[in-house]
PDB file of C-alpha atoms in Angstrom:
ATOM      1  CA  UNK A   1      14.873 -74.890  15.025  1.00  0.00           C
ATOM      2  CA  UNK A   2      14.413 -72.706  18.251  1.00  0.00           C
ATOM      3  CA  UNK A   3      13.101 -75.730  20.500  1.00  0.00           C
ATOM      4  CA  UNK A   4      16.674 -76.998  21.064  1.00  0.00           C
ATOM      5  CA  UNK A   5      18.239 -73.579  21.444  1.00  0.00           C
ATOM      6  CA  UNK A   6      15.078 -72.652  24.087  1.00  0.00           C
ATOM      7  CA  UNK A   7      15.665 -75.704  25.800  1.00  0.00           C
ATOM      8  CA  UNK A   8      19.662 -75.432  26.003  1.00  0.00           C
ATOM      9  CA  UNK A   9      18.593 -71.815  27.703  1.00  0.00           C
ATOM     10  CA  UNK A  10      16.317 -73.334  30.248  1.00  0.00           C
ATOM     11  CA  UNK A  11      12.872 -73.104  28.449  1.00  0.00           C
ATOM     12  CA  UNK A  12      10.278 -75.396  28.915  1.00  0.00           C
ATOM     13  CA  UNK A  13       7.458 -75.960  25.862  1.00  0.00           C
ATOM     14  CA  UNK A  14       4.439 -77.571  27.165  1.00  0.00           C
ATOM     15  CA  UNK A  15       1.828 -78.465  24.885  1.00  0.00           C
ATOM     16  CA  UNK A  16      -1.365 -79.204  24.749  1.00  0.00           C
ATOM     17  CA  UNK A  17      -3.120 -81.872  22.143  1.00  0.00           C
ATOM     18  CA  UNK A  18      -6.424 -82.953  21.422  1.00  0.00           C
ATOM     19  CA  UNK A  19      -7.299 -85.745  19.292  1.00  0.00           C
ATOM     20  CA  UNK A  20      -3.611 -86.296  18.229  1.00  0.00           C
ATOM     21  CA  UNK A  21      -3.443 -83.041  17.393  1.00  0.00           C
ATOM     22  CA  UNK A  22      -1.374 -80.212  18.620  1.00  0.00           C
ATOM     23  CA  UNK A  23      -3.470 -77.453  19.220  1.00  0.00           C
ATOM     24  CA  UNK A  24      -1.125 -74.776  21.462  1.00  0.00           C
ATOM     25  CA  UNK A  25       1.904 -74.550  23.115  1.00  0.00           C
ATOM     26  CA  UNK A  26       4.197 -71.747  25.090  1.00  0.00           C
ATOM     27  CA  UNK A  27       7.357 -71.415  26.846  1.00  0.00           C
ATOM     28  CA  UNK A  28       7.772 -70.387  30.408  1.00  0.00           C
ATOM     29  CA  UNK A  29      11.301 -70.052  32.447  1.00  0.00           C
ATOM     30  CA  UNK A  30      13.260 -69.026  35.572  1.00  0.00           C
ATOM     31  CA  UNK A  31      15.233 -65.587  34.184  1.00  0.00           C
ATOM     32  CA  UNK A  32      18.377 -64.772  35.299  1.00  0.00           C
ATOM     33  CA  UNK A  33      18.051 -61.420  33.800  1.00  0.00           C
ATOM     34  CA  UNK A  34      16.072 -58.810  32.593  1.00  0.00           C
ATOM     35  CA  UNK A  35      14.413 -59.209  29.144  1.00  0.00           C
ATOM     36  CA  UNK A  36      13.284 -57.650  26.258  1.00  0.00           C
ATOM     37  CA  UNK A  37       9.781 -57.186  25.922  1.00  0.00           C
ATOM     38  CA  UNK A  38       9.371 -58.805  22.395  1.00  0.00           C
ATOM     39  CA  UNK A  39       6.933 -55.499  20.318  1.00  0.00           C
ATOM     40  CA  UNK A  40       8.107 -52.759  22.096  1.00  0.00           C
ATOM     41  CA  UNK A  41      12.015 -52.559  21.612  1.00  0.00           C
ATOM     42  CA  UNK A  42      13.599 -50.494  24.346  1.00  0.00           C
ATOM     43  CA  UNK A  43      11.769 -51.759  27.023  1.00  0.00           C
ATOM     44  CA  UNK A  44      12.765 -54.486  29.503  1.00  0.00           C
ATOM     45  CA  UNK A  45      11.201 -56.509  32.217  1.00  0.00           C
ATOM     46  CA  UNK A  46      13.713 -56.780  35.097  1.00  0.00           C
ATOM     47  CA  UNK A  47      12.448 -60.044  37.470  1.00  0.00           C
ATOM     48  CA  UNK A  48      12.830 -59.984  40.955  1.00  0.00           C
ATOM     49  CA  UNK A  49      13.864 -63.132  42.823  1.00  0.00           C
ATOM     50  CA  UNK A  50      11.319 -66.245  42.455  1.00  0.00           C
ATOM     51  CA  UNK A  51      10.020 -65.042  38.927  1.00  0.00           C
ATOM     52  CA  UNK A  52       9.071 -67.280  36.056  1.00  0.00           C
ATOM     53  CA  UNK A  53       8.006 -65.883  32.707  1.00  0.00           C
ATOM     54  CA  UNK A  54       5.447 -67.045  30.335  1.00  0.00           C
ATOM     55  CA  UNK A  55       5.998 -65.911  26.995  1.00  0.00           C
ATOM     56  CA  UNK A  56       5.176 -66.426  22.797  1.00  0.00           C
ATOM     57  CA  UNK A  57       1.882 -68.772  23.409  1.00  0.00           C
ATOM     58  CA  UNK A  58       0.074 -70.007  20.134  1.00  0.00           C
ATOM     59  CA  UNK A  59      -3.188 -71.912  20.159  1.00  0.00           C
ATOM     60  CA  UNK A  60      -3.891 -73.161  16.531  1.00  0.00           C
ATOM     61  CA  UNK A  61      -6.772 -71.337  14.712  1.00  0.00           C
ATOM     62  CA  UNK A  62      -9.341 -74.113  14.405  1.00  0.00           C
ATOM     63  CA  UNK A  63      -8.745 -74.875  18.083  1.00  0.00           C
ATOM     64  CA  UNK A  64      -9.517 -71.173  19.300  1.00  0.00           C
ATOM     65  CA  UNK A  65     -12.369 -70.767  21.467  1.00  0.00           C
ATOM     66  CA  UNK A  66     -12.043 -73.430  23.623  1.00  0.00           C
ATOM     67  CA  UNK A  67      -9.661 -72.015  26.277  1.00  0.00           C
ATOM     68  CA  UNK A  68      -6.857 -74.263  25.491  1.00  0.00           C
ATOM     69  CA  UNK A  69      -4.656 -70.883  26.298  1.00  0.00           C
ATOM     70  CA  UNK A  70      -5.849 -70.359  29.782  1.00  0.00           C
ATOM     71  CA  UNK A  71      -5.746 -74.335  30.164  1.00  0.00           C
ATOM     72  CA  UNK A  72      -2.081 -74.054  28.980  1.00  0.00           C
ATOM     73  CA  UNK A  73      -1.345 -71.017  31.415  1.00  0.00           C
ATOM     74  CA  UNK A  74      -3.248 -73.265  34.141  1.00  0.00           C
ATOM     75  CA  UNK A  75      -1.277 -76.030  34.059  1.00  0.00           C
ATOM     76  CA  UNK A  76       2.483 -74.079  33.689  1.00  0.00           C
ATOM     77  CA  UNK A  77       1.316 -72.214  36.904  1.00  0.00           C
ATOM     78  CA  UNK A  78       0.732 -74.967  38.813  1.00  0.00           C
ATOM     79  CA  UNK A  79       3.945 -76.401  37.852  1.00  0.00           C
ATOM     80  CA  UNK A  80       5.986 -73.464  38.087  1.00  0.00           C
ATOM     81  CA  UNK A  81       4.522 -72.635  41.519  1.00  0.00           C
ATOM     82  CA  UNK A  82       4.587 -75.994  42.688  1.00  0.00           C
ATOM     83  CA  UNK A  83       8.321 -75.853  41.646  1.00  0.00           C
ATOM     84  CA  UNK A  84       8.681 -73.079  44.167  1.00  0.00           C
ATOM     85  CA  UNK A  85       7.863 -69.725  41.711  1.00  0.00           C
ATOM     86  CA  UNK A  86       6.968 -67.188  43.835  1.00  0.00           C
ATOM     87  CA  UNK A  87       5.459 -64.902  40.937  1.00  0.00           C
ATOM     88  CA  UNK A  88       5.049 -65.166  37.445  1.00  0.00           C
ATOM     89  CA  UNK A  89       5.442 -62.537  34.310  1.00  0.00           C
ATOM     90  CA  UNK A  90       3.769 -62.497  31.101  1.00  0.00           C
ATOM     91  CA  UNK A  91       3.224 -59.741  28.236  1.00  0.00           C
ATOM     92  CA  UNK A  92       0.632 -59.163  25.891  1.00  0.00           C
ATOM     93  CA  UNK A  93      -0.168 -56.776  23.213  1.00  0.00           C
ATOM     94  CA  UNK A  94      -2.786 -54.709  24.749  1.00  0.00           C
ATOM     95  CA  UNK A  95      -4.703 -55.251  21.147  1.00  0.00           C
ATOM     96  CA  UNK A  96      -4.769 -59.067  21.514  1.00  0.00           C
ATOM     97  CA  UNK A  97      -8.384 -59.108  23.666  1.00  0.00           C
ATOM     98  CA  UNK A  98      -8.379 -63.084  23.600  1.00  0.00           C
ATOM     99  CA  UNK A  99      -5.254 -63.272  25.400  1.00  0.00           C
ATOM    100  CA  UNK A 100      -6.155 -60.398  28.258  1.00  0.00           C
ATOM    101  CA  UNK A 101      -8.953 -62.129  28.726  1.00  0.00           C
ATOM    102  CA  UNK A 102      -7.560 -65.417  29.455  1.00  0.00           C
ATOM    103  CA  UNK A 103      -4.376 -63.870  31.550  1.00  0.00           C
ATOM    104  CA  UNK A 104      -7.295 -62.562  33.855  1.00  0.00           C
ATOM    105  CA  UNK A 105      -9.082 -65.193  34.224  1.00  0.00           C
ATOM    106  CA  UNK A 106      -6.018 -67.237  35.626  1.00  0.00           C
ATOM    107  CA  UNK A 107      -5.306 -64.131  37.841  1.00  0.00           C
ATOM    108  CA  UNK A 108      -3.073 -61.924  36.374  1.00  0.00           C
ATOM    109  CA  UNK A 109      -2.821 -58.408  37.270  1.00  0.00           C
ATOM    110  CA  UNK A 110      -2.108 -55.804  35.015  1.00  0.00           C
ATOM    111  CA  UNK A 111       0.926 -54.142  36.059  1.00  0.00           C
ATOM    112  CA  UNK A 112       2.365 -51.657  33.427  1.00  0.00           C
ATOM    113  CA  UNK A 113       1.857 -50.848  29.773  1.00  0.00           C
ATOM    114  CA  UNK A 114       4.168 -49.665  26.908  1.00  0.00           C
ATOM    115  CA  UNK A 115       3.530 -48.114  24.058  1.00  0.00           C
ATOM    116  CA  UNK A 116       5.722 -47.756  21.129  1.00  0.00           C
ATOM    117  CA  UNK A 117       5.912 -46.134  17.971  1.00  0.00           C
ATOM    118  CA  UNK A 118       8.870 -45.603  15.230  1.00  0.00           C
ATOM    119  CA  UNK A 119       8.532 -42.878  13.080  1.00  0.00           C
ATOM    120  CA  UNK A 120      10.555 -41.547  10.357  1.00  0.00           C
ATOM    121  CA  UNK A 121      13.186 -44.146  11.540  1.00  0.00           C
ATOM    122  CA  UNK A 122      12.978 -42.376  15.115  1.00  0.00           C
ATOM    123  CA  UNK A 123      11.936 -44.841  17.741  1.00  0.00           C
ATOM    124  CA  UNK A 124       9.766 -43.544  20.755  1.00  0.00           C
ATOM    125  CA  UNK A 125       8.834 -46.049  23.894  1.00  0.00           C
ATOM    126  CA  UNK A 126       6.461 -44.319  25.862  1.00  0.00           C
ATOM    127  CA  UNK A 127       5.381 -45.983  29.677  1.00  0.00           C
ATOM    128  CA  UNK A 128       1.655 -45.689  30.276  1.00  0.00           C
ATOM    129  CA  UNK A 129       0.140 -45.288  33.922  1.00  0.00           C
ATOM    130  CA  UNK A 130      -1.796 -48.411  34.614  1.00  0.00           C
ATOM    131  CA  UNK A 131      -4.696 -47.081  35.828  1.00  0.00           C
ATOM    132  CA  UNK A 132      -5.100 -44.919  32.496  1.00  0.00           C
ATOM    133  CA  UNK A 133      -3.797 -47.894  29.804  1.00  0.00           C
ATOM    134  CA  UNK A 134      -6.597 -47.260  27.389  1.00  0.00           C
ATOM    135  CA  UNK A 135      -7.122 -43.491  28.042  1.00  0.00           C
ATOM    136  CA  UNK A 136      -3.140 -42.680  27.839  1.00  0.00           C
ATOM    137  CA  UNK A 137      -2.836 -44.831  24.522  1.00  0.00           C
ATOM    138  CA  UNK A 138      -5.970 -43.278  22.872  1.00  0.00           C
ATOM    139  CA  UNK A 139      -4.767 -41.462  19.490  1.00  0.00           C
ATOM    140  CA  UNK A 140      -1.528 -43.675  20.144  1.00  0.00           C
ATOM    141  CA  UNK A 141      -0.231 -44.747  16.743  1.00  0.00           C
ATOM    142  CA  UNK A 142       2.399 -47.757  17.729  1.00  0.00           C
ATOM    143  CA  UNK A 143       2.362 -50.773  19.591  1.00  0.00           C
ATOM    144  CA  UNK A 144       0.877 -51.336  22.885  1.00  0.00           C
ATOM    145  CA  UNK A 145       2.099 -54.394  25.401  1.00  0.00           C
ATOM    146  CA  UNK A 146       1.166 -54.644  28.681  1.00  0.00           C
ATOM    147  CA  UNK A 147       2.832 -56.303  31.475  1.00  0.00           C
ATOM    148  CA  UNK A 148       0.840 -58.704  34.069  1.00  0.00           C
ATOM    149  CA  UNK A 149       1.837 -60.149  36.966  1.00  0.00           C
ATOM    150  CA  UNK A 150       0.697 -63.067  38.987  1.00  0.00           C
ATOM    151  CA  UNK A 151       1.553 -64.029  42.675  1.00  0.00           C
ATOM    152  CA  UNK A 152       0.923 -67.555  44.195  1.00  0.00           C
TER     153      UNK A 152
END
């Protein structure tokens, strides 16, 4: 149901398949304005000019392992870039060690974490220094989603 929607907005969904079978996929775009960052509400990602984001990637369990994501992020990069991106976005929960893995090993820089936390209905979205991600969220009940940047 949200393909046509994405697409109508822009989106792109490449895929990637092996043996027939889908095994992961994610969306990437040009925004026209700042976004939500999807698990911590209240903060937003303003672009600058010549951005493309890279956002809600999914590699099917039984095909984990094999670096289908950083494949996927691979070959969007080289498109996007080649397309005339001059830098791309994409967010991770800082918990999610597969993906920050494979977002560095495409080149990604880490350029800001947020943490958030709601608590007794109250709703607190904390910016860590980048330099201190791991220290500054230690004893951090919440979510934690970093921001990374890559330049061509």
């Amino acid at each position: 149901q949200c393909y046509p929607r994405c697409r109508s907005w822009g989106r792109t969904l490449p895929t990637f398949v092996v043996n027939g079978l889908l095994a992961g996929w994610g969306y990437s775009y040009y925004p026209d304005r700042p976004a939500q960052l999807t698990e911590t509400p209240g903060a937003v990602l303003d672009f600058p000019a010549g951005s493309v984001s890279l956002y809600d990637f999914h590699v099917v369990p039984e095909f984990r392992g094999r670096r289908i994501y950083q494949s996927l992020l691979t070959h969007i990069l080289s498109q996007r870039f080649a397309e005339g991106a001059r830098v791309a976005w994409i967010t991770v929960l800082a918990s999610n060690a597969p993906s920050r893995v494979a977002i560095e090993r495409v080149g990604f820089q880490l350029m800001a974490a947020n943490a958030y936390r709601r608590l007794l209905g109250r709703e607190r979205l904390k910016p860590l220094p980048r330099a201190t991600n791991a220290a500054a969220s230690e004893g951090y009940e919440g979510y934690l989603e970093d921001e990374w940047l890559l330049f061509d």
